[in-house]
Structures are given as structure tokens and as C-alpha cells.
PDB file of N, CA and C in Angstrom:
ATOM      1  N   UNK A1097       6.712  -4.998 -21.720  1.00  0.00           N
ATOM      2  CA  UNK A1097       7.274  -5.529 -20.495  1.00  0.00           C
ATOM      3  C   UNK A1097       8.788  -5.637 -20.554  1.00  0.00           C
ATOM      4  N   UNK A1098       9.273  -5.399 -21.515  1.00  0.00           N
ATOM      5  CA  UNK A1098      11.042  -5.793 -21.768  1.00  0.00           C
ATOM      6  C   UNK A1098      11.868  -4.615 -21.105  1.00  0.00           C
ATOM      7  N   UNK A1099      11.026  -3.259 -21.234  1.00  0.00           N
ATOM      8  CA  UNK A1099      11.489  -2.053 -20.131  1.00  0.00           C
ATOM      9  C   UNK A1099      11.330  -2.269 -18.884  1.00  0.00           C
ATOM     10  N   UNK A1100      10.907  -3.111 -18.244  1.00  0.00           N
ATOM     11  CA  UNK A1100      10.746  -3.554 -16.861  1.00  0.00           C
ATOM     12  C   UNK A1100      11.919  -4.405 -16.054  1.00  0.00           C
ATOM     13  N   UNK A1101      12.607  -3.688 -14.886  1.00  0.00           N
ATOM     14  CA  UNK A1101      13.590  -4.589 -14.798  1.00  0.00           C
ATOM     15  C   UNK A1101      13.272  -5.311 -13.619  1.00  0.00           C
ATOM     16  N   UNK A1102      13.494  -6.655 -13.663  1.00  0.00           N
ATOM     17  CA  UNK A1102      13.335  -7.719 -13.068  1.00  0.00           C
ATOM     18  C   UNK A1102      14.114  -7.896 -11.845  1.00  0.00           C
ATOM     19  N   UNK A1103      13.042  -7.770 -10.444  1.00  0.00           N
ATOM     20  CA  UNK A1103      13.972  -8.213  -9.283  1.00  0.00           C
ATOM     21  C   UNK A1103      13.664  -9.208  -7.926  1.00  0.00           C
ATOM     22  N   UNK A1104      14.890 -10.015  -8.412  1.00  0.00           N
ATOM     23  CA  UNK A1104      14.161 -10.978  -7.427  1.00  0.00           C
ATOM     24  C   UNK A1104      13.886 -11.165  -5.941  1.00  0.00           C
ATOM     25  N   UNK A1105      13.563 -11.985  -5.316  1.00  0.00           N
ATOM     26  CA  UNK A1105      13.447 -12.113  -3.642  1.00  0.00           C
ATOM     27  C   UNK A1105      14.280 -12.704  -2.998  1.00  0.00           C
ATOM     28  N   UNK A1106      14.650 -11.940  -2.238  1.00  0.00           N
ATOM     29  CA  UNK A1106      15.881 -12.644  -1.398  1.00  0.00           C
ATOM     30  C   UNK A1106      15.774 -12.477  -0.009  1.00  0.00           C
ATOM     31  N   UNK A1107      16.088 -12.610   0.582  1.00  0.00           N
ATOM     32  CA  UNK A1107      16.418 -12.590   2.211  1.00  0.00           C
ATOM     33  C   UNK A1107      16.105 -11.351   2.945  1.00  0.00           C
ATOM     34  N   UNK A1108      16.451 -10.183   1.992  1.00  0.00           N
ATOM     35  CA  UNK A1108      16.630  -9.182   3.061  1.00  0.00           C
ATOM     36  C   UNK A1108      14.762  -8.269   2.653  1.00  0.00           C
ATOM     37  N   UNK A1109      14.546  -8.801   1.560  1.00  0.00           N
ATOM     38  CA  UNK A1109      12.950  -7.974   1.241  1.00  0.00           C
ATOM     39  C   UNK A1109      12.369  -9.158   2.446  1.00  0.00           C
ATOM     40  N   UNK A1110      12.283 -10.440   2.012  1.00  0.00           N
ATOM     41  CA  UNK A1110      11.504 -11.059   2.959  1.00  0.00           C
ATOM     42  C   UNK A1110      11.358 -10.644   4.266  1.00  0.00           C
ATOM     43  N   UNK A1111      12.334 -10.691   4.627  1.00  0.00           N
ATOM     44  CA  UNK A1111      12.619  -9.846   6.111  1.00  0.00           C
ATOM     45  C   UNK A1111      11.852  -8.741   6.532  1.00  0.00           C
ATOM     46  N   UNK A1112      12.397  -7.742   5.403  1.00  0.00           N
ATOM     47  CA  UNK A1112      11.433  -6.355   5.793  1.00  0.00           C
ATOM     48  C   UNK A1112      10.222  -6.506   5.325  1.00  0.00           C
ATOM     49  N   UNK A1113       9.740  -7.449   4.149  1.00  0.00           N
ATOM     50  CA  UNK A1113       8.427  -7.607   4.196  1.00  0.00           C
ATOM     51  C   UNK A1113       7.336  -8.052   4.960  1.00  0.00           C
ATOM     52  N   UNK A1114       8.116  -9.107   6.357  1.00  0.00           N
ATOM     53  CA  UNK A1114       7.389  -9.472   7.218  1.00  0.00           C
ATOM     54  C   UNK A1114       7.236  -8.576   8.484  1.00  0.00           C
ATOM     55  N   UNK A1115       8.827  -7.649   8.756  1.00  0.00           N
ATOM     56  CA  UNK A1115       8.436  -6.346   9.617  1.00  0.00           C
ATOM     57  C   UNK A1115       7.474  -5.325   9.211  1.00  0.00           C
ATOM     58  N   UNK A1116       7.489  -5.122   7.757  1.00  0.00           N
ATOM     59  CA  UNK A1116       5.923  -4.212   7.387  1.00  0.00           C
ATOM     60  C   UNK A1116       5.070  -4.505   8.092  1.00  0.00           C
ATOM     61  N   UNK A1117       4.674  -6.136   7.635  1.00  0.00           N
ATOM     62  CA  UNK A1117       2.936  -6.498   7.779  1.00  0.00           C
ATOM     63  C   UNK A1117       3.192  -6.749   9.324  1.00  0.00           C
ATOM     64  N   UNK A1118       3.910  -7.031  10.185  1.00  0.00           N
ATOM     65  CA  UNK A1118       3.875  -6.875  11.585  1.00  0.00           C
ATOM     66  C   UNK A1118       3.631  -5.535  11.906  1.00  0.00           C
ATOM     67  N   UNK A1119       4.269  -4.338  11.825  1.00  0.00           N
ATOM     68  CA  UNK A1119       4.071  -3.377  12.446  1.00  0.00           C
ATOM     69  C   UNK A1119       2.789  -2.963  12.024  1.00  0.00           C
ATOM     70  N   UNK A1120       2.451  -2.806  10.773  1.00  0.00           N
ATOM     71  CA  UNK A1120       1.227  -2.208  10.088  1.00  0.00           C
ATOM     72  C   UNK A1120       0.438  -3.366  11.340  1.00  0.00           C
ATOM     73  N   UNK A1121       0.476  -4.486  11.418  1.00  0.00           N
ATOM     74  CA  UNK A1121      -0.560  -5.164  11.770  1.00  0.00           C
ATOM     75  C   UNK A1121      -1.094  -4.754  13.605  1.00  0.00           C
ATOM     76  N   UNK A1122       0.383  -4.579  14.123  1.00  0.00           N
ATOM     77  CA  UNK A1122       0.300  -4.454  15.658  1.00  0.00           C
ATOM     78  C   UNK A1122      -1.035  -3.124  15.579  1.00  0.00           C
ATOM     79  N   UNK A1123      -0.441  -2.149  14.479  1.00  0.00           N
ATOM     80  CA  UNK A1123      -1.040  -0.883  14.959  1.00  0.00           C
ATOM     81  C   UNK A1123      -2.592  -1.059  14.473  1.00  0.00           C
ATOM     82  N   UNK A1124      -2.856  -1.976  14.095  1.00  0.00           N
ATOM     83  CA  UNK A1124      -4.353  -2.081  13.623  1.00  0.00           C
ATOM     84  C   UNK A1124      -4.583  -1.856  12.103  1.00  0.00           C
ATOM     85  N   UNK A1125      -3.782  -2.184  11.359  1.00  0.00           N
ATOM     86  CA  UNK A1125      -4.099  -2.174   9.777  1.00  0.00           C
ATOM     87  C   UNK A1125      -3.533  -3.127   9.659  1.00  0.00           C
ATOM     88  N   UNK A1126      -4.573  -3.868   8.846  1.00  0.00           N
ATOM     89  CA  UNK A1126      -4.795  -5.375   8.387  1.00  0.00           C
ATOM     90  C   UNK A1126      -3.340  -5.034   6.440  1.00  0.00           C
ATOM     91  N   UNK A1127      -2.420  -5.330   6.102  1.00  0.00           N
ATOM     92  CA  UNK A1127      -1.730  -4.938   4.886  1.00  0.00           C
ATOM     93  C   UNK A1127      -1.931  -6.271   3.925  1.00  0.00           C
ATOM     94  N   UNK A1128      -1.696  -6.522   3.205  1.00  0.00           N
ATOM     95  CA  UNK A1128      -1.955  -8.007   2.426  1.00  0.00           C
ATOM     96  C   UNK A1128      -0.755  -8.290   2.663  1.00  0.00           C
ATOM     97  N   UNK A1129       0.143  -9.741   2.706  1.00  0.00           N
ATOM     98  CA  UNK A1129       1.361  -9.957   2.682  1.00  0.00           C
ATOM     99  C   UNK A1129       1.888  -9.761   0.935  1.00  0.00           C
ATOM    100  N   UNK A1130       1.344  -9.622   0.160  1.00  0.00           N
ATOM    101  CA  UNK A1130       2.224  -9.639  -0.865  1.00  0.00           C
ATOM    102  C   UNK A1130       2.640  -8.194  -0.978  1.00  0.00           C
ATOM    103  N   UNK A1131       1.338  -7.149  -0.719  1.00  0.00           N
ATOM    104  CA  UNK A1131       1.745  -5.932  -0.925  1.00  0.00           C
ATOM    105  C   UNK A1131       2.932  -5.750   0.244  1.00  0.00           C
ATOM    106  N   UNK A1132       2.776  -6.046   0.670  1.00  0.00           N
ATOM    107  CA  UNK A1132       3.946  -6.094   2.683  1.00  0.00           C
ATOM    108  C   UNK A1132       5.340  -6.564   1.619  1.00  0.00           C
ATOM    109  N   UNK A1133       5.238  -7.078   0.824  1.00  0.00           N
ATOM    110  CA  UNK A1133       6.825  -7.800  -0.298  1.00  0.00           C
ATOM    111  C   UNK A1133       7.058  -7.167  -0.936  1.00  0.00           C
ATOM    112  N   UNK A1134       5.697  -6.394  -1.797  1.00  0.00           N
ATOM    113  CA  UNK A1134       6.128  -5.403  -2.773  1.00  0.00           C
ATOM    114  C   UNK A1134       6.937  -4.150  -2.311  1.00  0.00           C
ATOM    115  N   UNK A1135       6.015  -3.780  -1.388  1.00  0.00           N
ATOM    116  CA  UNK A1135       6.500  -2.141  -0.905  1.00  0.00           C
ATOM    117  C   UNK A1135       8.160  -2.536  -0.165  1.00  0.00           C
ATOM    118  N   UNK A1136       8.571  -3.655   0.709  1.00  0.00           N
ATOM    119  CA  UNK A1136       9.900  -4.224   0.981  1.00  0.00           C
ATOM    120  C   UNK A1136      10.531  -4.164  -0.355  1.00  0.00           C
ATOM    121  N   UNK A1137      10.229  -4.590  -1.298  1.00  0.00           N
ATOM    122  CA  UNK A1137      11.077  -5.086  -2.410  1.00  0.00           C
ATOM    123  C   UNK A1137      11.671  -3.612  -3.332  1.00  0.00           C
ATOM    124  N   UNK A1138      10.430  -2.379  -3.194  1.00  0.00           N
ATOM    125  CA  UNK A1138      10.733  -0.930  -3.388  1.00  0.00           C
ATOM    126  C   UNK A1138      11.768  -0.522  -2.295  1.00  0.00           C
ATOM    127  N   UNK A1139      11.580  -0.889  -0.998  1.00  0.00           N
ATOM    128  CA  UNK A1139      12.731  -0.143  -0.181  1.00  0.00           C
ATOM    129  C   UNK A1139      13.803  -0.623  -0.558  1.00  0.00           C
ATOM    130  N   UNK A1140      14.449  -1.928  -0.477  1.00  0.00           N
ATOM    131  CA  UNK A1140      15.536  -2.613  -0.185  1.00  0.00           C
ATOM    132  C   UNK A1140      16.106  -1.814  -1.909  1.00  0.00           C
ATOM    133  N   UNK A1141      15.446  -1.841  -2.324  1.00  0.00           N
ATOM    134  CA  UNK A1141      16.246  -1.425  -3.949  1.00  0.00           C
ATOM    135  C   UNK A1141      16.084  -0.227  -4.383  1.00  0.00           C
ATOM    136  N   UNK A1142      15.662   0.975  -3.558  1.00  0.00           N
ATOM    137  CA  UNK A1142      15.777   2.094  -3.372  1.00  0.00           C
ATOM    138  C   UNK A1142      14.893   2.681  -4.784  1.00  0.00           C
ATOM    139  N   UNK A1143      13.758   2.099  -4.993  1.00  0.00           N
ATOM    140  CA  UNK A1143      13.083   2.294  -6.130  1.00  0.00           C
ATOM    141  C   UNK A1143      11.926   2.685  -5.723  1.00  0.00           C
ATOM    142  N   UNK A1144      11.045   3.692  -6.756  1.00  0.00           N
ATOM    143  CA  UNK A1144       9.672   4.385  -6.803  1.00  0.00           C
ATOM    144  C   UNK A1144       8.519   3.394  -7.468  1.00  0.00           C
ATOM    145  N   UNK A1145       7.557   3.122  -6.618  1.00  0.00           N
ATOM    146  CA  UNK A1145       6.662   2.308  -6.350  1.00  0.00           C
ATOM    147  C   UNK A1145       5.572   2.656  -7.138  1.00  0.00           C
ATOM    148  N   UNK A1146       4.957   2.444  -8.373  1.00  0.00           N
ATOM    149  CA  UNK A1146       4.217   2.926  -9.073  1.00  0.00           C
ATOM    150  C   UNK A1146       3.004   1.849  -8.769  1.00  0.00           C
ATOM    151  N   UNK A1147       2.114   2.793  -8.690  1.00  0.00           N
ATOM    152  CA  UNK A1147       0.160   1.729  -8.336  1.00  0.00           C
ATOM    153  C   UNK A1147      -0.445   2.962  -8.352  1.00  0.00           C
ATOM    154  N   UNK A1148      -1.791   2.045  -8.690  1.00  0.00           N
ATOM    155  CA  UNK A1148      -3.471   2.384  -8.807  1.00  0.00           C
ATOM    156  C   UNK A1148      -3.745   1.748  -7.718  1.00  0.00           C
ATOM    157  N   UNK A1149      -3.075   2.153  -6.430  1.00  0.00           N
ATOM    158  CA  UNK A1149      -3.729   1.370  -5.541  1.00  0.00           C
ATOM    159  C   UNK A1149      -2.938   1.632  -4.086  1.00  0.00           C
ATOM    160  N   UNK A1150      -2.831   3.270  -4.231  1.00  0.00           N
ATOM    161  CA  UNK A1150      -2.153   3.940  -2.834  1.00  0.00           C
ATOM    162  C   UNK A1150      -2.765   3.359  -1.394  1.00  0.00           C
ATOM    163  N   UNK A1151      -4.242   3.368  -1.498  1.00  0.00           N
ATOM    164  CA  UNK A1151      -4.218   2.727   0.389  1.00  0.00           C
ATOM    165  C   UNK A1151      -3.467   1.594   1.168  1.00  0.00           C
ATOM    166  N   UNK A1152      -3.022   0.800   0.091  1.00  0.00           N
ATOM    167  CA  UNK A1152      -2.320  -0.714   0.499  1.00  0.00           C
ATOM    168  C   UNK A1152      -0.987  -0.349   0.798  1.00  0.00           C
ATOM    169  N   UNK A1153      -0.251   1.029   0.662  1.00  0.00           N
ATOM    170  CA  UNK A1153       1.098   1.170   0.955  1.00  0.00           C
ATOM    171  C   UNK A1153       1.177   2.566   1.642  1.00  0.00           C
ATOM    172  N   UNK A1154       1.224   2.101   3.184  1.00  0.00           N
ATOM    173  CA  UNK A1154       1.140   3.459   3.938  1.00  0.00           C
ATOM    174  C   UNK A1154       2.102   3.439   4.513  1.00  0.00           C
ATOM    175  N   UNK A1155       3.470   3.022   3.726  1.00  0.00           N
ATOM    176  CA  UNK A1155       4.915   3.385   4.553  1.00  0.00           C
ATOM    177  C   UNK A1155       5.337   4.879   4.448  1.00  0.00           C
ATOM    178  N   UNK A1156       5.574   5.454   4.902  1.00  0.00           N
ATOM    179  CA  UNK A1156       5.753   7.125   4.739  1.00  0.00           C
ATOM    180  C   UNK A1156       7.641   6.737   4.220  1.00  0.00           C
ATOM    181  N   UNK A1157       8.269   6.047   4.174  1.00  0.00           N
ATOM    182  CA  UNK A1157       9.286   5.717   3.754  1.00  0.00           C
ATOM    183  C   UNK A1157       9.477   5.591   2.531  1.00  0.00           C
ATOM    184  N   UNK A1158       8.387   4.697   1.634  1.00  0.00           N
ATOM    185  CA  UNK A1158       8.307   3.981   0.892  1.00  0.00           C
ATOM    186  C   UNK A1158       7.883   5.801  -0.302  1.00  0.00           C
ATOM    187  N   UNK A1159       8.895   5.724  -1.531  1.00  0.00           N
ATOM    188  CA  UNK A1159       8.175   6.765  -2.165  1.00  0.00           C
ATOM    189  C   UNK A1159       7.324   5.926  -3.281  1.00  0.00           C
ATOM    190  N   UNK A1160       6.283   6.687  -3.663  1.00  0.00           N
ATOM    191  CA  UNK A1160       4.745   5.827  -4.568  1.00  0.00           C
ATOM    192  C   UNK A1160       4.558   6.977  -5.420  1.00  0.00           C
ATOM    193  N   UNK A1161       4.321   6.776  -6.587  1.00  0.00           N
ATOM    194  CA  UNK A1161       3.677   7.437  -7.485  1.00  0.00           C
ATOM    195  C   UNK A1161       2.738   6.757  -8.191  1.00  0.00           C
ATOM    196  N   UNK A1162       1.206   7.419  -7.905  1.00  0.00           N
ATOM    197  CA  UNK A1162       0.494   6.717  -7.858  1.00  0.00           C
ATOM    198  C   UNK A1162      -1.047   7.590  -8.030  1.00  0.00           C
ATOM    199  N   UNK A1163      -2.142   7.336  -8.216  1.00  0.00           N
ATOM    200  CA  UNK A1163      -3.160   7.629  -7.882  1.00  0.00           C
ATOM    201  C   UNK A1163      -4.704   6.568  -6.883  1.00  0.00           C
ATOM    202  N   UNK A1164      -4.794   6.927  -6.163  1.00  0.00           N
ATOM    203  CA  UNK A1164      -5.982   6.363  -5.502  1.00  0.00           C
ATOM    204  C   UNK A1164      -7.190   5.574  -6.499  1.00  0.00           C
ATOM    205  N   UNK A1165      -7.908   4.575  -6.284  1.00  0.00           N
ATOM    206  CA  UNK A1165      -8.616   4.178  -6.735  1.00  0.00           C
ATOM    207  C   UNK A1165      -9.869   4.552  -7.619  1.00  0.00           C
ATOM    208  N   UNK A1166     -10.673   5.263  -6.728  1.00  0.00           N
ATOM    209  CA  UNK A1166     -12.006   6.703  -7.155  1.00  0.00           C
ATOM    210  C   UNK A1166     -11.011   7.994  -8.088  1.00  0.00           C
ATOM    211  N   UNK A1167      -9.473   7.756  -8.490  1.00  0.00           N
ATOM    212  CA  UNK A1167      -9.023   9.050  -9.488  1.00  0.00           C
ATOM    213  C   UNK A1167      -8.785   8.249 -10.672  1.00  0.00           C
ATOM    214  N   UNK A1168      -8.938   6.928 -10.465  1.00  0.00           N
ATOM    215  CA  UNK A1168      -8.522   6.491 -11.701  1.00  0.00           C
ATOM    216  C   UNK A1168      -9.600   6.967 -13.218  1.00  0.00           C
ATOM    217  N   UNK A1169     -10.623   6.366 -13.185  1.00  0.00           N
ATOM    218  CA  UNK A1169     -11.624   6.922 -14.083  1.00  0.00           C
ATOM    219  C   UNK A1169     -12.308   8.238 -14.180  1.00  0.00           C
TER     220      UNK A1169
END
């Protein structure tokens, strides 16, 4: 974990984390709010979003490297 760099929450992820889960939400996808922080917290810091768990981040903005759930095993 010491290669991992640490970033915190501030104002402007919150922000876009709550315009995620609004828009995702208007259009009919339910997003979790934390993932709605995470994928904000990848934009605002212009960073690649690594998960086992691509359906929860359907920002076409947002870049993910990642595999789907059913590819993991």
C-alpha cells in the first residue's frame, strides 16, 4: 500500500460527485454514492480508475482499467 498515493476530498470531487449520481440518477441508473466520489475523485485528478467492478462507472469520461465481474475468475 506505500505505492499508493493518497488523495483527499475536497470541495470540488464532492461537487462532481454529487452531479454524477444526479445525472446517472435522472437518466434511470440507480450509481452508489461512494462510487459517484470515487469515479469524481479519478476525474478531478486526472487519474486512471482501476476496478473489478466496471458496471458501477459508466462515465464515458472517466478512463477505467478494469475487468467486469464474470472475467475475473
Amino acid at each position: 500500500l506505500n505505492s499508493l498515493e493518497h488523495i483527499g476530498m475536497d470541495t470540488r470531487i464532492a461537487l462532481l460527485g454529487a452531479e454524477l449520481w444526479q445525472r446517472y440518477r435522472r437518466q434511470g441508473r440507480e450509481l452508489g454514492r461512494f462510487d459517484s466520489l470515487i469515479a469524481a475523485t479519478a476525474l478531478v485528478g486526472y487519474k486512471t480508475l482501476v476496478t473489478f467492478n466496471l458496471r458501477d462507472f459508466p462515465m464515458l469520461e472517466l478512463r477505467v482499467l478494469g475487468r467486469a465481474p464474470h472475467e475475473i475468475y
